[in-house]
Each structure stands twice: as C-alpha cells, then as structure tokens.
Amino acid sequence: MNKKFKEFGIIGIELLDLLGEENGLIAGSFPLSIYLEKKGLQTFKPTDIDIFINKNQDFHKVVKFIKYFGYEFEGPYEKDNYPDVHKIYIGRQKVSGNSVQVIVTKNSPRQSVLNFDLTCCQAFIDNEFRHVFHLDQENVDQMRTSYNTLEKVFQHTTEKRFVKYFDRGFKFFCGEVDITDRFKGYPSYENIIAVHKKYKSQKFPS
C-alpha cells in the first residue's frame, strides 16, 4: 500500500491519520487496484486518488495537506448529476500528471461508497487498520461487476467509464446474467440503453 501512495508522492500513513480524524475515506479505483494485487488478480495502475469527506468535516484541511506534496487545486466544482456530491476539488501534480480528488459529500463517505454506480468500485481503505475492504468481494474476486442500481447508470456512468473497466478486465453482470458480450465490444451509448431496457427488471447481487 505504501508503494502505491509513493507513486503519487504522498505519505500514505499521514494522510490516513488525517482522514481518520475527519471521518474521510479513500475509495474507488485506487484501493481497488491494491485489493486486486493482494488477491493475485489482474490489476491496473490507478490514474487518481479519490478522497471522500462529508461537507461538515474540515475538508479544507485535507486539501491543504495534499497541496504540501506539490498538488495544485482547481475548483470547487459542483456535480448536479451526482446526488451524493456537494462539491469536488481536483488537485494535479504538474510534473507527474498525478491527480487527487477531494470529493465533499452530502452523506457519509461510506454511504457514498454504497451508492457507487459500478460495484467493482466499492472498495475503500480503513484508516485505522490500513486494510482495503470491498463491499462486493465475492463478485470482484471473479473479476465481475454490475450496476449498483439500474436507475442510476445513465446519470452517472459514461461510455468512457464502461470502456475503462472493460479494459481493466471486468465482466458486466445483471444478477447472474453475463451481459458483457451484449455490448459487442466497446459499448456505444445505444448499446448500453438497449441492455438496460432488456435487463432492468433483473435483481442485483447484494
């Protein structure tokens, strides 16, 4: 885990201590890549670190901490199509091109993880135990993912995002139905809509 943080030029232990104080979480693709590596599964190089923190906590303190490591921040940006998100600050290192997003949430960070569009992304780092947990462990261990809720998929999930997780080795499921091949390669928006309409009544793995 420390190696992953070093790739972003950040002292991971200090960041996790700060997030423990502010009830924040690192979640999404960064901890997912660590989880897959520890499981001996196909992994990938994460392109950013996503930090989730409630709007009532001192998120400015977190932004200031990340700035110490040479990140320049833009924002805040509002994301109206993400009901959990209050605002987002995006930090980038000019030299490395690394990115850290501080995502200020309306709900608790753990609730935001539960509401992720793709279940494979429901990974987070426990600040106290320095361990990656995954809320959809059984499916991820089989390199499977599904839409958390079909109603959200078109509000939150872009074509580019589907392609990204196809490229990372994941298959897409509706319940127990493998719908990966229904996209006919890289999914067009029209194909995604067609699959959604056909399988919208399916139940999802819990």
Tab-separated table of C-alpha atoms in Angstrom:
chain	number	residue	atom	x	y	z
A	1	MET	CA	0.000	0.000	0.000
A	2	ASN	CA	2.828	2.419	0.855
A	3	LYS	CA	4.312	1.804	-2.594
A	4	LYS	CA	1.045	2.888	-4.227
A	5	PHE	CA	0.989	6.119	-2.242
A	6	LYS	CA	4.641	6.803	-3.113
A	7	GLU	CA	3.733	6.650	-6.803
A	8	PHE	CA	1.581	9.714	-6.080
A	9	GLY	CA	4.310	11.352	-3.984
A	10	ILE	CA	2.157	11.222	-0.835
A	11	ILE	CA	2.942	9.909	2.658
A	12	GLY	CA	0.070	7.468	2.981
A	13	ILE	CA	0.227	6.921	6.735
A	14	GLU	CA	-0.085	10.631	7.458
A	15	LEU	CA	-2.966	11.010	5.011
A	16	LEU	CA	-4.850	8.073	6.559
A	17	ASP	CA	-4.294	9.521	10.037
A	18	LEU	CA	-5.777	12.836	8.890
A	19	LEU	CA	-8.740	11.124	7.252
A	20	GLY	CA	-9.292	9.157	10.458
A	21	GLU	CA	-9.578	12.439	12.356
A	22	GLU	CA	-12.005	13.893	9.801
A	23	ASN	CA	-14.008	10.695	9.109
A	24	GLY	CA	-12.925	10.686	5.479
A	25	LEU	CA	-12.287	7.733	3.181
A	26	ILE	CA	-10.147	6.851	0.200
A	27	ALA	CA	-12.409	4.821	-2.068
A	28	GLY	CA	-12.798	3.702	-5.668
A	29	SER	CA	-10.151	2.681	-8.193
A	30	PHE	CA	-7.082	3.373	-6.010
A	31	PRO	CA	-7.982	0.874	-3.249
A	32	LEU	CA	-9.479	-1.454	-5.887
A	33	SER	CA	-6.073	-1.736	-7.575
A	34	ILE	CA	-4.481	-2.598	-4.206
A	35	TYR	CA	-7.176	-5.186	-3.460
A	36	LEU	CA	-6.736	-6.925	-6.823
A	37	GLU	CA	-2.945	-7.001	-6.457
A	38	LYS	CA	-3.147	-8.576	-2.999
A	39	LYS	CA	-5.569	-11.186	-4.367
A	40	GLY	CA	-3.185	-12.037	-7.209
A	41	LEU	CA	-5.752	-10.902	-9.784
A	42	GLN	CA	-5.342	-8.748	-12.864
A	43	THR	CA	-4.723	-5.243	-11.582
A	44	PHE	CA	-4.030	-1.828	-13.113
A	45	LYS	CA	-2.234	1.444	-12.460
A	46	PRO	CA	-4.714	3.874	-10.884
A	47	THR	CA	-4.926	7.279	-12.509
A	48	ASP	CA	-6.052	9.174	-9.416
A	49	ILE	CA	-6.887	9.013	-5.711
A	50	ASP	CA	-10.455	9.808	-4.688
A	51	ILE	CA	-10.938	11.103	-1.144
A	52	PHE	CA	-14.483	11.288	0.225
A	53	ILE	CA	-15.281	13.567	3.135
A	54	ASN	CA	-18.558	14.940	4.489
A	55	LYS	CA	-19.284	18.641	3.997
A	56	ASN	CA	-19.487	19.152	7.769
A	57	GLN	CA	-15.890	17.998	8.276
A	58	ASP	CA	-12.756	20.103	7.691
A	59	PHE	CA	-12.235	19.213	4.018
A	60	HIS	CA	-10.105	22.355	3.558
A	61	LYS	CA	-7.569	20.763	5.902
A	62	VAL	CA	-7.382	17.744	3.605
A	63	VAL	CA	-6.924	19.939	0.528
A	64	LYS	CA	-4.144	21.840	2.315
A	65	PHE	CA	-2.411	18.567	3.236
A	66	ILE	CA	-2.413	17.350	-0.381
A	67	LYS	CA	-1.087	20.718	-1.572
A	68	TYR	CA	2.013	20.127	0.582
A	69	PHE	CA	3.040	17.382	-1.857
A	70	GLY	CA	3.053	19.678	-4.867
A	71	TYR	CA	-0.553	19.406	-5.991
A	72	GLU	CA	-2.278	22.463	-7.420
A	73	PHE	CA	-6.025	22.515	-6.948
A	74	GLU	CA	-8.906	23.600	-9.159
A	75	GLY	CA	-12.491	24.077	-8.074
A	76	PRO	CA	-14.689	23.633	-6.277
A	77	TYR	CA	-16.870	22.107	-8.974
A	78	GLU	CA	-20.478	21.149	-8.438
A	79	LYS	CA	-21.787	17.833	-9.784
A	80	ASP	CA	-25.552	18.130	-10.071
A	81	ASN	CA	-25.929	14.667	-11.631
A	82	TYR	CA	-24.355	13.032	-8.550
A	83	PRO	CA	-26.840	13.475	-5.691
A	84	ASP	CA	-24.299	12.374	-3.047
A	85	VAL	CA	-21.741	15.008	-4.055
A	86	HIS	CA	-21.694	18.537	-2.632
A	87	LYS	CA	-18.567	19.734	-4.470
A	88	ILE	CA	-15.259	18.436	-5.848
A	89	TYR	CA	-11.730	19.833	-5.594
A	90	ILE	CA	-9.277	18.464	-8.167
A	91	GLY	CA	-5.552	18.526	-7.423
A	92	ARG	CA	-2.844	17.806	-10.013
A	93	GLN	CA	0.941	17.490	-9.935
A	94	LYS	CA	2.377	19.237	-12.985
A	95	VAL	CA	5.492	17.075	-13.251
A	96	SER	CA	3.961	13.629	-12.718
A	97	GLY	CA	0.457	14.305	-14.000
A	98	ASN	CA	-0.952	12.564	-10.909
A	99	SER	CA	-4.395	13.597	-9.719
A	100	VAL	CA	-6.123	13.640	-6.322
A	101	GLN	CA	-9.807	14.466	-5.997
A	102	VAL	CA	-11.271	15.653	-2.710
A	103	ILE	CA	-14.963	14.823	-3.045
A	104	VAL	CA	-17.110	16.621	-0.485
A	105	THR	CA	-20.258	14.597	0.173
A	106	LYS	CA	-23.736	15.360	1.453
A	107	ASN	CA	-23.998	11.932	3.083
A	108	SER	CA	-21.411	9.918	4.979
A	109	PRO	CA	-18.449	8.761	2.869
A	110	ARG	CA	-19.426	5.119	3.474
A	111	GLN	CA	-22.901	5.816	2.105
A	112	SER	CA	-21.292	7.316	-0.982
A	113	VAL	CA	-19.306	4.093	-1.470
A	114	LEU	CA	-22.543	2.096	-1.233
A	115	ASN	CA	-24.032	4.320	-3.933
A	116	PHE	CA	-21.218	3.882	-6.464
A	117	ASP	CA	-22.554	3.108	-9.913
A	118	LEU	CA	-20.326	0.063	-10.552
A	119	THR	CA	-19.963	-2.444	-7.731
A	120	CYS	CA	-16.319	-3.188	-8.579
A	121	CYS	CA	-15.511	0.333	-7.372
A	122	GLN	CA	-16.951	-0.257	-3.885
A	123	ALA	CA	-13.515	-0.564	-2.305
A	124	PHE	CA	-12.155	1.627	0.476
A	125	ILE	CA	-9.173	1.844	2.810
A	126	ASP	CA	-9.847	1.523	6.517
A	127	ASN	CA	-7.924	4.399	8.106
A	128	GLU	CA	-7.256	2.606	11.389
A	129	PHE	CA	-6.261	-0.869	10.189
A	130	ARG	CA	-4.635	0.245	6.892
A	131	HIS	CA	-6.558	-2.507	5.139
A	132	VAL	CA	-8.595	-2.469	1.932
A	133	PHE	CA	-12.170	-3.656	2.255
A	134	HIS	CA	-14.528	-4.403	-0.607
A	135	LEU	CA	-18.316	-4.392	-0.337
A	136	ASP	CA	-18.746	-6.692	-3.357
A	137	GLN	CA	-15.864	-9.051	-2.593
A	138	GLU	CA	-17.387	-12.241	-3.992
A	139	ASN	CA	-18.004	-10.745	-7.419
A	140	VAL	CA	-14.733	-8.812	-7.615
A	141	ASP	CA	-12.789	-11.977	-6.789
A	142	GLN	CA	-14.288	-13.341	-10.016
A	143	MET	CA	-13.489	-10.090	-11.888
A	144	ARG	CA	-17.207	-9.331	-12.196
A	145	THR	CA	-19.077	-6.105	-11.702
A	146	SER	CA	-22.664	-4.956	-12.007
A	147	TYR	CA	-24.592	-1.720	-11.915
A	148	ASN	CA	-25.369	-0.833	-8.337
A	149	THR	CA	-28.817	0.353	-9.426
A	150	LEU	CA	-30.049	0.464	-12.988
A	151	GLU	CA	-31.843	3.727	-12.339
A	152	LYS	CA	-28.515	5.466	-11.733
A	153	VAL	CA	-26.459	4.025	-14.544
A	154	PHE	CA	-27.221	6.656	-17.173
A	155	GLN	CA	-26.975	9.574	-14.796
A	156	HIS	CA	-23.557	8.551	-13.520
A	157	THR	CA	-21.901	6.130	-15.913
A	158	THR	CA	-20.418	7.435	-19.124
A	159	GLU	CA	-19.394	5.391	-22.135
A	160	LYS	CA	-15.754	6.124	-21.308
A	161	ARG	CA	-16.223	4.649	-17.833
A	162	PHE	CA	-17.613	1.390	-19.241
A	163	VAL	CA	-14.650	1.117	-21.605
A	164	LYS	CA	-12.206	1.748	-18.760
A	165	TYR	CA	-13.467	-1.177	-16.681
A	166	PHE	CA	-13.712	-3.471	-19.690
A	167	ASP	CA	-10.033	-2.699	-20.317
A	168	ARG	CA	-9.267	-3.439	-16.665
A	169	GLY	CA	-10.564	-6.974	-17.131
A	170	PHE	CA	-14.054	-6.812	-15.643
A	171	LYS	CA	-17.131	-8.573	-16.951
A	172	PHE	CA	-20.538	-6.969	-16.510
A	173	PHE	CA	-23.472	-8.789	-14.919
A	174	CYS	CA	-27.149	-8.167	-14.310
A	175	GLY	CA	-27.923	-10.535	-11.455
A	176	GLU	CA	-26.427	-13.806	-12.670
A	177	VAL	CA	-26.727	-12.855	-16.351
A	178	ASP	CA	-23.409	-12.100	-18.062
A	179	ILE	CA	-24.163	-9.112	-20.294
A	180	THR	CA	-20.573	-8.384	-21.304
A	181	ASP	CA	-20.938	-9.722	-24.839
A	182	ARG	CA	-24.204	-7.833	-25.357
A	183	PHE	CA	-22.165	-4.654	-25.678
A	184	LYS	CA	-20.463	-6.072	-28.811
A	185	GLY	CA	-17.011	-4.883	-27.890
A	186	TYR	CA	-16.704	-1.362	-26.633
A	187	PRO	CA	-20.196	-0.188	-25.731
A	188	SER	CA	-21.885	2.588	-27.615
A	189	TYR	CA	-24.418	4.644	-25.720
A	190	GLU	CA	-27.162	2.996	-27.800
A	191	ASN	CA	-25.987	-0.495	-26.815
A	192	ILE	CA	-25.927	0.461	-23.140
A	193	ILE	CA	-29.511	1.724	-23.380
A	194	ALA	CA	-30.614	-1.473	-25.140
A	195	VAL	CA	-29.052	-3.670	-22.442
A	196	HIS	CA	-30.579	-1.507	-19.728
A	197	LYS	CA	-34.086	-1.848	-21.169
A	198	LYS	CA	-33.767	-5.604	-21.620
A	199	TYR	CA	-32.437	-6.404	-18.148
A	200	LYS	CA	-33.829	-3.584	-15.997
A	201	SER	CA	-36.077	-5.991	-14.075
A	202	GLN	CA	-33.138	-8.198	-13.016
A	203	LYS	CA	-32.136	-8.341	-9.362
A	204	PHE	CA	-28.584	-7.433	-8.494
A	205	PRO	CA	-26.176	-9.263	-6.212
A	206	SER	CA	-26.228	-7.775	-2.735
